[in-house]
Short mmCIF file of C-alpha atoms in Angstrom, two decimals:
data_model
loop_
_atom_site.label_atom_id
_atom_site.label_comp_id
_atom_site.label_asym_id
_atom_site.label_seq_id
_atom_site.Cartn_x
_atom_site.Cartn_y
_atom_site.Cartn_z
CA MET A 1 145.14 -48.05 -75.97
CA LYS A 2 143.04 -45.29 -77.54
CA ASN A 3 144.89 -42.71 -75.46
CA ILE A 4 148.26 -44.02 -76.57
CA ILE A 5 147.16 -43.75 -80.20
CA LEU A 6 146.15 -40.13 -79.56
CA LEU A 7 149.52 -39.19 -78.13
CA PRO A 8 151.36 -38.63 -81.45
CA ALA A 9 148.47 -36.47 -82.63
CA ILE A 10 148.54 -34.36 -79.48
CA ILE A 11 152.30 -33.92 -79.65
CA SER A 12 151.91 -32.93 -83.31
CA CYS A 13 149.46 -30.26 -82.19
CA PHE A 14 152.05 -28.85 -79.78
CA LEU A 15 154.60 -28.77 -82.58
CA SER A 16 152.06 -27.19 -84.92
CA VAL A 17 151.33 -24.43 -82.41
CA HIS A 18 155.03 -23.69 -82.29
CA ALA A 19 155.45 -23.95 -86.05
CA LEU A 20 152.58 -21.56 -86.65
CA SER A 21 154.09 -19.09 -84.20
CA GLU A 22 157.45 -19.29 -86.01
CA GLU A 23 155.82 -18.94 -89.42
CA ALA A 24 154.02 -15.84 -88.16
CA GLU A 25 157.26 -14.13 -87.14
CA PRO A 26 158.21 -11.36 -87.08
CA GLN A 27 154.49 -10.81 -86.37
CA LYS A 28 153.39 -11.74 -82.85
CA ASN A 29 151.73 -15.08 -82.20
CA VAL A 30 148.40 -15.38 -80.46
CA PHE A 31 149.93 -15.77 -76.99
CA GLU A 32 152.24 -12.76 -77.39
CA ALA A 33 149.35 -10.68 -78.67
CA LEU A 34 147.26 -11.75 -75.67
CA LYS A 35 150.08 -10.93 -73.24
CA GLU A 36 150.31 -7.41 -74.62
CA LYS A 37 146.68 -6.80 -73.73
CA ILE A 38 146.66 -8.81 -70.50
CA PRO A 39 150.05 -9.57 -68.84
CA VAL A 40 149.27 -13.24 -68.28
CA HIS A 41 151.80 -16.06 -68.39
CA GLY A 42 151.21 -19.79 -68.33
CA PHE A 43 151.34 -22.97 -70.36
CA ILE A 44 149.26 -25.62 -72.04
CA GLU A 45 150.18 -29.19 -71.23
CA TYR A 46 149.08 -32.70 -71.95
CA GLY A 47 150.17 -35.67 -69.85
CA TYR A 48 149.47 -39.36 -69.97
CA GLY A 49 150.60 -42.16 -67.68
CA SER A 50 149.76 -45.83 -67.37
CA ARG A 51 150.59 -48.82 -65.21
CA ILE A 52 153.04 -51.29 -66.65
CA THR A 53 152.15 -54.02 -64.17
CA ARG A 54 148.94 -55.90 -63.50
CA ASP A 55 146.78 -54.56 -60.64
CA ASP A 56 143.78 -56.75 -59.87
CA THR A 57 142.31 -54.15 -57.49
CA GLN A 58 141.78 -51.53 -60.22
CA ASN A 59 139.37 -51.37 -63.17
CA HIS A 60 141.86 -49.99 -65.71
CA ASP A 61 145.54 -49.21 -66.11
CA THR A 62 145.42 -45.49 -66.96
CA LEU A 63 146.53 -43.36 -64.02
CA TYR A 64 146.97 -39.97 -65.62
CA ASN A 65 145.31 -38.46 -68.71
CA GLU A 66 145.08 -34.68 -68.45
CA ALA A 67 145.00 -31.57 -70.59
CA ARG A 68 145.91 -28.48 -68.59
CA LEU A 69 145.89 -24.69 -69.24
CA ARG A 70 147.82 -22.60 -66.71
CA LEU A 71 147.09 -18.88 -66.34
CA ASP A 72 149.39 -16.82 -64.14
CA TYR A 73 148.88 -13.13 -63.39
CA ASN A 74 150.95 -10.98 -61.05
CA HIS A 75 150.81 -7.26 -60.38
CA ALA A 76 152.70 -5.16 -57.85
CA TRP A 77 152.29 -1.67 -56.53
CA ASP A 78 154.63 0.09 -54.07
CA ASN A 79 153.91 -2.05 -51.02
CA VAL A 80 151.26 -4.47 -52.27
CA GLU A 81 151.39 -7.40 -54.67
CA VAL A 82 148.61 -9.65 -55.95
CA GLN A 83 149.02 -13.10 -57.48
CA PHE A 84 146.54 -15.29 -59.37
CA LYS A 85 147.60 -18.69 -60.61
CA GLY A 86 145.27 -21.48 -61.64
CA ASP A 87 144.85 -24.41 -64.00
CA ALA A 88 141.85 -25.26 -66.14
CA VAL A 89 142.02 -29.05 -66.34
CA TYR A 90 140.27 -31.77 -68.26
CA ASP A 91 140.89 -34.92 -66.24
CA GLY A 92 140.40 -37.92 -68.51
CA PHE A 93 140.71 -40.33 -65.57
CA GLN A 94 137.72 -38.75 -63.81
CA GLY A 95 135.99 -37.79 -67.06
CA GLU A 96 135.41 -34.23 -65.89
CA ALA A 97 136.64 -30.65 -66.27
CA LEU A 98 137.71 -28.70 -63.20
CA PHE A 99 139.63 -25.60 -62.14
CA ASP A 100 142.61 -26.09 -59.86
CA TRP A 101 143.27 -22.85 -57.94
CA ARG A 102 146.97 -22.91 -57.21
CA GLU A 103 147.49 -19.43 -55.76
CA THR A 104 145.30 -16.40 -55.13
CA TYR A 105 146.81 -14.10 -52.55
CA ALA A 106 147.68 -10.52 -51.64
CA LEU A 107 151.07 -9.66 -50.19
CA ALA A 108 151.56 -6.42 -48.26
CA LEU A 109 154.59 -4.71 -46.69
CA PRO A 110 153.06 -2.48 -44.00
CA ALA A 111 156.52 -1.80 -42.49
CA ASP A 112 160.19 -2.49 -43.20
CA TRP A 113 160.18 -5.21 -40.53
CA MET A 114 156.94 -6.95 -41.50
CA GLU A 115 155.30 -8.77 -44.41
CA ALA A 116 151.77 -10.17 -44.60
CA LYS A 117 150.54 -12.69 -47.16
CA LEU A 118 146.86 -13.62 -47.19
CA GLY A 119 144.99 -16.08 -49.37
CA ARG A 120 145.49 -19.34 -51.18
CA GLN A 121 149.21 -20.01 -51.32
CA ILE A 122 151.83 -22.73 -51.62
CA LEU A 123 154.10 -22.86 -48.58
CA THR A 124 157.29 -24.73 -47.89
CA TRP A 125 160.29 -24.80 -45.55
CA GLY A 126 162.78 -27.32 -44.24
CA THR A 127 165.91 -28.79 -45.80
CA GLY A 128 164.99 -32.27 -47.15
CA ASP A 129 164.92 -33.25 -50.82
CA TYR A 130 161.53 -34.98 -51.31
CA LEU A 131 161.68 -35.71 -47.55
CA PHE A 132 159.67 -33.56 -45.15
CA ILE A 133 160.02 -33.40 -41.37
CA ASN A 134 159.10 -29.90 -40.24
CA ASP A 135 157.32 -28.90 -43.45
CA MET A 136 153.75 -29.71 -42.42
CA PHE A 137 152.14 -27.88 -45.31
CA PRO A 138 149.95 -30.04 -47.59
CA LYS A 139 151.47 -32.31 -50.24
CA ASP A 140 149.85 -34.01 -53.20
CA TRP A 141 151.33 -37.51 -53.09
CA VAL A 142 148.98 -38.78 -55.81
CA SER A 143 150.42 -36.24 -58.28
CA PHE A 144 153.92 -37.24 -57.20
CA PHE A 145 153.32 -40.94 -57.83
CA ILE A 146 151.50 -40.72 -61.20
CA GLY A 147 153.84 -38.41 -63.15
CA ARG A 148 152.55 -34.85 -62.89
CA ASP A 149 155.23 -32.15 -62.81
CA ASP A 150 157.17 -31.88 -59.53
CA GLU A 151 155.57 -28.51 -58.73
CA TYR A 152 152.28 -30.32 -58.02
CA LEU A 153 153.81 -32.22 -55.07
CA LYS A 154 153.20 -29.05 -53.07
CA ALA A 155 149.48 -28.47 -52.62
CA PRO A 156 147.98 -25.06 -51.80
CA SER A 157 146.23 -24.04 -48.58
CA ASN A 158 144.12 -21.03 -47.60
CA SER A 159 146.40 -19.41 -45.04
CA VAL A 160 147.64 -16.25 -43.42
CA LYS A 161 151.43 -15.92 -43.34
CA LEU A 162 153.05 -13.17 -41.28
CA SER A 163 156.79 -12.57 -41.49
CA PHE A 164 158.79 -10.38 -39.10
CA PHE A 165 162.37 -9.23 -39.60
CA PRO A 166 163.80 -7.94 -36.32
CA ASP A 167 167.56 -7.54 -36.03
CA ILE A 168 168.12 -10.73 -33.99
CA PHE A 169 166.43 -13.31 -36.30
CA ASP A 170 163.59 -13.68 -38.82
CA ILE A 171 160.19 -15.13 -37.96
CA ASN A 172 157.49 -16.78 -40.11
CA MET A 173 154.06 -17.51 -38.62
CA VAL A 174 151.39 -19.38 -40.62
CA TRP A 175 147.77 -19.84 -39.62
CA THR A 176 145.53 -22.11 -41.70
CA PRO A 177 141.99 -21.66 -40.31
CA LYS A 178 140.68 -24.90 -41.84
CA PHE A 179 142.78 -28.05 -41.66
CA THR A 180 144.15 -29.01 -45.10
CA PRO A 181 145.25 -32.66 -45.38
CA ASP A 182 147.63 -34.17 -47.90
CA GLU A 183 146.27 -35.62 -51.12
CA TYR A 184 147.07 -39.15 -49.98
CA VAL A 185 146.60 -42.55 -51.62
CA THR A 186 142.96 -43.61 -51.18
CA GLY A 187 142.66 -46.48 -53.63
CA GLN A 188 140.88 -44.39 -56.27
CA ARG A 189 143.83 -44.20 -58.67
CA LEU A 190 146.53 -45.98 -56.71
CA SER A 191 146.14 -49.20 -54.76
CA TYR A 192 147.40 -49.49 -51.17
CA TYR A 193 147.79 -51.96 -48.31
CA ASN A 194 144.69 -52.08 -46.12
CA PRO A 195 145.64 -53.11 -42.55
CA LEU A 196 142.01 -54.00 -41.74
CA THR A 197 141.65 -56.56 -44.53
CA GLN A 198 145.41 -57.32 -44.50
CA GLU A 199 145.56 -57.20 -48.28
CA LEU A 200 146.02 -54.77 -51.16
CA SER A 201 142.95 -52.63 -51.87
CA GLY A 202 141.95 -50.39 -54.75
CA SER A 203 139.00 -48.61 -56.31
CA ARG A 204 136.44 -50.99 -54.80
CA ASN A 205 137.67 -50.43 -51.24
CA GLN A 206 138.71 -46.78 -50.98
CA ILE A 207 139.67 -44.87 -47.84
CA TYR A 208 137.05 -42.34 -46.73
CA ALA A 209 138.45 -40.35 -43.83
CA GLU A 210 136.64 -38.11 -41.36
CA ASP A 211 138.04 -34.55 -41.47
CA PRO A 212 138.31 -32.51 -38.25
CA LYS A 213 135.35 -30.21 -37.69
CA GLY A 214 135.76 -26.81 -39.32
CA ASP A 215 135.80 -25.03 -35.94
CA ILE A 216 138.31 -22.24 -35.41
CA GLU A 217 140.17 -24.29 -32.78
CA ASN A 218 140.84 -26.97 -35.39
CA GLY A 219 143.02 -24.68 -37.47
CA GLU A 220 146.73 -25.29 -38.02
CA PHE A 221 149.56 -23.14 -36.65
CA ALA A 222 153.15 -23.29 -37.90
CA LEU A 223 156.16 -21.27 -36.77
CA ARG A 224 159.70 -20.91 -38.07
CA ILE A 225 162.48 -18.82 -36.50
CA TYR A 226 165.68 -18.68 -38.52
CA LYS A 227 168.97 -16.85 -38.83
CA ASN A 228 171.91 -16.94 -41.18
CA ILE A 229 175.28 -17.07 -39.38
CA LYS A 230 178.45 -17.02 -41.49
CA GLY A 231 176.79 -18.75 -44.42
CA TYR A 232 174.90 -21.34 -42.37
CA GLU A 233 171.14 -21.09 -41.94
CA PHE A 234 169.89 -22.24 -38.54
CA ALA A 235 166.14 -22.70 -38.05
CA GLY A 236 163.73 -23.81 -35.34
CA TYR A 237 160.18 -25.00 -36.07
CA ALA A 238 156.91 -25.69 -34.29
CA TYR A 239 153.55 -26.97 -35.56
CA LYS A 240 150.19 -27.69 -33.98
CA GLY A 241 147.42 -29.36 -35.92
CA PHE A 242 146.81 -32.89 -37.13
CA PHE A 243 148.59 -35.73 -38.91
CA LYS A 244 148.39 -34.84 -42.60
CA ARG A 245 147.31 -38.36 -43.52
CA PRO A 246 144.54 -40.29 -41.68
CA GLU A 247 146.80 -42.12 -39.21
CA GLY A 248 143.95 -42.94 -36.81
CA PHE A 249 140.88 -45.17 -36.96
CA ASN A 250 137.56 -44.38 -35.27
CA THR A 251 135.79 -47.66 -34.38
CA ARG A 252 132.52 -45.83 -33.61
CA LEU A 253 132.32 -44.30 -37.10
CA TRP A 254 134.31 -47.17 -38.65
CA LYS A 255 136.35 -44.57 -40.49
CA ASN A 256 139.90 -43.35 -40.64
CA TYR A 257 140.51 -39.89 -39.20
CA PHE A 258 143.29 -37.36 -38.57
CA PRO A 259 144.61 -37.52 -34.96
CA LYS A 260 145.94 -34.38 -33.30
CA LEU A 261 149.64 -33.72 -33.70
CA ALA A 262 152.32 -31.30 -32.53
CA VAL A 263 155.79 -31.14 -34.10
CA TYR A 264 158.94 -29.47 -32.75
CA GLY A 265 162.25 -29.43 -34.62
CA GLY A 266 165.26 -27.67 -36.03
CA SER A 267 167.62 -27.63 -39.01
CA VAL A 268 170.92 -26.30 -40.30
CA ARG A 269 172.15 -25.94 -43.89
CA GLY A 270 175.35 -24.54 -45.37
CA ASN A 271 178.52 -25.09 -47.37
CA VAL A 272 180.44 -28.28 -46.60
CA PHE A 273 183.52 -29.43 -48.58
CA GLY A 274 182.47 -27.61 -51.75
CA GLY A 275 178.87 -28.81 -51.62
CA ILE A 276 175.72 -28.14 -49.58
CA GLY A 277 175.19 -30.08 -46.37
CA ASN A 278 172.00 -30.16 -44.35
CA ALA A 279 170.70 -31.72 -41.15
CA GLU A 280 167.16 -31.66 -39.78
CA PHE A 281 165.30 -33.28 -36.90
CA GLY A 282 161.80 -33.22 -35.48
CA TYR A 283 159.75 -34.73 -32.69
CA TYR A 284 156.20 -35.83 -33.61
CA ASP A 285 154.02 -35.62 -30.50
CA SER A 286 150.96 -37.84 -31.08
CA ILE A 287 148.71 -35.93 -28.69
CA GLU A 288 145.90 -38.52 -28.60
CA ASP A 289 148.20 -41.47 -27.89
CA ARG A 290 151.19 -40.24 -25.91
CA GLU A 291 151.43 -43.58 -24.08
CA GLY A 292 151.58 -45.49 -27.34
CA ASP A 293 149.12 -48.15 -26.21
CA ASN A 294 146.34 -47.44 -28.74
CA PRO A 295 147.10 -49.54 -31.85
CA LEU A 296 144.59 -47.49 -33.88
CA ILE A 297 146.57 -44.22 -33.59
CA GLU A 298 150.08 -43.50 -34.84
CA ASN A 299 152.66 -43.37 -32.02
CA SER A 300 154.88 -40.41 -31.24
CA SER A 301 158.26 -40.55 -33.00
CA ALA A 302 161.58 -38.81 -33.50
CA ARG A 303 162.62 -38.16 -37.10
CA GLY A 304 165.81 -36.86 -38.63
CA LEU A 305 167.88 -36.61 -41.79
CA LEU A 306 171.38 -35.82 -42.98
CA GLY A 307 171.98 -34.71 -46.56
CA TYR A 308 174.76 -33.66 -48.86
CA THR A 309 174.69 -32.38 -52.47
CA ARG A 310 177.46 -31.23 -54.77
CA GLU A 311 178.47 -31.01 -58.42
CA ILE A 312 180.74 -33.99 -59.17
CA VAL A 313 181.89 -32.74 -62.57
CA LYS A 314 180.59 -29.96 -64.80
CA ASP A 315 176.84 -30.42 -65.43
CA PHE A 316 176.63 -33.56 -63.28
CA SER A 317 175.52 -33.39 -59.65
CA ALA A 318 174.69 -35.91 -56.97
CA GLY A 319 172.79 -35.68 -53.69
CA MET A 320 172.46 -38.22 -50.88
CA GLN A 321 170.29 -38.36 -47.76
CA TRP A 322 169.94 -40.62 -44.74
CA TYR A 323 166.54 -40.43 -43.03
CA PHE A 324 165.20 -42.18 -39.94
CA GLU A 325 162.05 -42.55 -37.86
CA TYR A 326 162.33 -43.82 -34.28
CA MET A 327 159.00 -44.89 -32.78
CA LYS A 328 158.44 -43.95 -29.14
CA ASN A 329 156.75 -46.47 -26.78
CA TYR A 330 157.45 -49.31 -29.19
CA ASP A 331 156.93 -52.01 -26.54
CA GLU A 332 153.35 -50.81 -25.98
CA TYR A 333 152.79 -50.75 -29.75
CA ASP A 334 154.25 -54.24 -30.05
CA GLU A 335 151.94 -55.60 -27.35
CA THR A 336 148.72 -54.09 -28.70
CA TYR A 337 149.13 -54.20 -32.49
CA LEU A 338 147.29 -57.32 -33.67
CA ASN A 339 148.31 -57.45 -37.34
CA GLU A 340 151.73 -58.89 -36.58
CA PRO A 341 152.92 -59.42 -40.19
CA ALA A 342 152.39 -55.72 -40.90
CA GLN A 343 154.07 -54.35 -37.78
CA LYS A 344 156.36 -51.38 -38.30
CA ASP A 345 159.99 -51.36 -37.22
CA ARG A 346 161.03 -49.43 -34.15
CA PHE A 347 163.80 -47.76 -36.17
CA ARG A 348 162.89 -47.20 -39.85
CA GLN A 349 165.65 -45.98 -42.13
CA LEU A 350 165.65 -44.59 -45.65
CA LEU A 351 168.47 -43.73 -48.05
CA THR A 352 168.04 -41.48 -51.09
CA LEU A 353 170.25 -40.71 -54.06
CA ARG A 354 169.66 -38.00 -56.67
CA LEU A 355 171.72 -37.99 -59.87
CA THR A 356 171.23 -35.18 -62.40
CA ARG A 357 172.99 -34.72 -65.74
CA TYR A 358 172.63 -31.66 -67.99
CA ALA A 359 173.58 -31.94 -71.67
CA MET A 360 173.04 -30.17 -75.01
CA MET A 361 173.61 -26.72 -73.46
CA GLN A 362 171.40 -27.76 -70.53
CA ASN A 363 168.41 -28.35 -72.80
CA LEU A 364 168.49 -32.06 -71.99
CA ILE A 365 168.07 -33.05 -68.33
CA VAL A 366 168.47 -36.68 -67.32
CA SER A 367 167.63 -37.46 -63.71
CA LEU A 368 167.25 -40.43 -61.37
CA PHE A 369 165.97 -40.14 -57.81
CA THR A 370 166.09 -43.32 -55.72
CA PHE A 371 164.54 -44.12 -52.36
CA TYR A 372 165.75 -47.31 -50.65
CA SER A 373 164.78 -48.54 -47.21
CA PRO A 374 167.09 -51.22 -45.75
CA THR A 375 164.65 -51.77 -42.88
CA ASP A 376 161.45 -52.04 -44.98
CA ASN A 377 163.20 -53.87 -47.83
CA ASP A 378 161.51 -51.72 -50.45
CA ALA A 379 162.53 -49.08 -52.98
CA TYR A 380 161.11 -46.36 -55.22
CA LEU A 381 162.87 -45.16 -58.41
CA ARG A 382 162.00 -41.94 -60.29
CA PRO A 383 163.89 -41.82 -63.62
CA SER A 384 163.06 -38.90 -65.91
CA VAL A 385 164.27 -37.22 -69.10
CA THR A 386 163.27 -33.66 -70.05
CA TYR A 387 164.11 -32.05 -73.38
CA ARG A 388 163.66 -28.32 -73.97
CA TYR A 389 163.05 -27.95 -77.69
CA ASN A 390 163.18 -24.16 -77.30
CA ASP A 391 162.08 -21.44 -74.85
CA HIS A 392 158.45 -22.47 -75.26
CA LEU A 393 158.25 -26.18 -75.95
CA SER A 394 159.43 -29.06 -73.77
CA PHE A 395 158.84 -32.79 -73.48
CA SER A 396 159.25 -35.09 -70.49
CA VAL A 397 159.15 -38.83 -70.10
CA GLY A 398 159.69 -40.79 -66.91
CA GLY A 399 158.57 -43.50 -64.59
CA ASN A 400 157.57 -44.35 -61.03
CA ILE A 401 158.97 -47.77 -60.21
CA PHE A 402 158.16 -49.46 -56.89
CA LEU A 403 159.96 -52.55 -55.59
CA LYS A 404 159.08 -54.60 -52.54
CA LYS A 405 159.60 -57.64 -50.37
CA TYR A 406 156.42 -57.15 -48.32
CA ASP A 407 152.97 -55.79 -49.19
CA HIS A 408 152.56 -53.56 -46.14
CA THR A 409 155.66 -51.32 -46.32
CA PHE A 410 155.48 -47.65 -47.38
CA PHE A 411 156.70 -48.12 -50.96
CA GLY A 412 156.09 -51.87 -51.16
CA GLN A 413 152.30 -51.43 -51.06
CA LEU A 414 152.56 -49.35 -54.27
CA GLU A 415 154.37 -51.91 -56.44
CA ASP A 416 151.31 -52.67 -58.58
CA ASN A 417 151.12 -48.93 -59.37
CA THR A 418 154.46 -48.92 -61.19
CA ASN A 419 153.93 -46.65 -64.20
CA ILE A 420 155.47 -44.67 -67.02
CA TYR A 421 154.33 -41.23 -68.22
CA ILE A 422 154.89 -38.62 -70.90
CA ARG A 423 154.21 -34.87 -70.84
CA ALA A 424 154.35 -32.15 -73.50
CA ARG A 425 154.22 -28.46 -72.50
CA TYR A 426 154.01 -25.20 -74.43
CA SER A 427 154.84 -22.20 -72.24
CA PHE A 428 153.85 -18.63 -73.02
#
């Protein structure tokens, strides 16, 4: 409650910063004066989010209570560019200050047909909207579910990315020497379904997973080959590493761990009937359980999606996706998996719908993203409203709403984490 009482005061501070800067005009405000001396961009932001449902597995309802200062510096020479981007954060949930390095890399162009990018970077590819098949780069699902800005869904990794541009097609190769997992739900902030206890678990029963050893052979390799043909981008992908979430359980250590994984896939995206259509597929090769008879390791599976997005009328767009996962060796899984009520379906399906409306000269953005699984009988709704007061100041309010029929399904296990949030940001 104390945090809620503080909110109006914090928002007033944001407005005061802006008011002071306007009063100081035509003289430069403090941020403009700083930028003249050091070309740094960034923002200050405060965000707060809280559960709106009762969760007996957690000690308190606050999920998100952060003050954040972003500093962003970029400089380029003829064939070299450097980028520094990081956030100084006070995390009220943890009660600690920390620095979140988002990007620190050097990019070089040693030849017309080659580009090299080394350092901490945020990587992405693939065609899905909030759905990832061949994009095996780390994600921060905790940020996604508690109300941080969408940019924090993509987590950074310390990688080497080499790009080649021969005449036939373009090639991206990424090597991440040390495996970087997703920021997945552990029970610390968000409760989850624990298949061992067959009940919802939270802060008193968190997941502690065993990371792969930091040996050089445990690095991750990702490859994309792509080409644009008459307005359609065709791409092929390959990945070798580990499941990004701890999809295995080691009975000797009595810990979850990350089984080995290889992924092979492809995608196409281009104009279709006045909108953008996309299709993507991938095969997940569960290297440690190719026969599918170990119930403690995720089976191999085929995954795919079809998507379509277009503007319906001026300033109003809609996007739809159909996604599926088909488990290989399901009969072996069915015979060996002992927690029968929590068994997965052989063929899991998911439908998504994104609706976005721009108003007030595009300063007001109203959005709703919906996930619905007809096979899991669960759903996840992400309504949000963002208002840009001016070029510097913006406010956002939204929610993460989970609906379920069963406790064990992907979104159903998160129902007690249903929350609302508010953010205020001053950019400079």
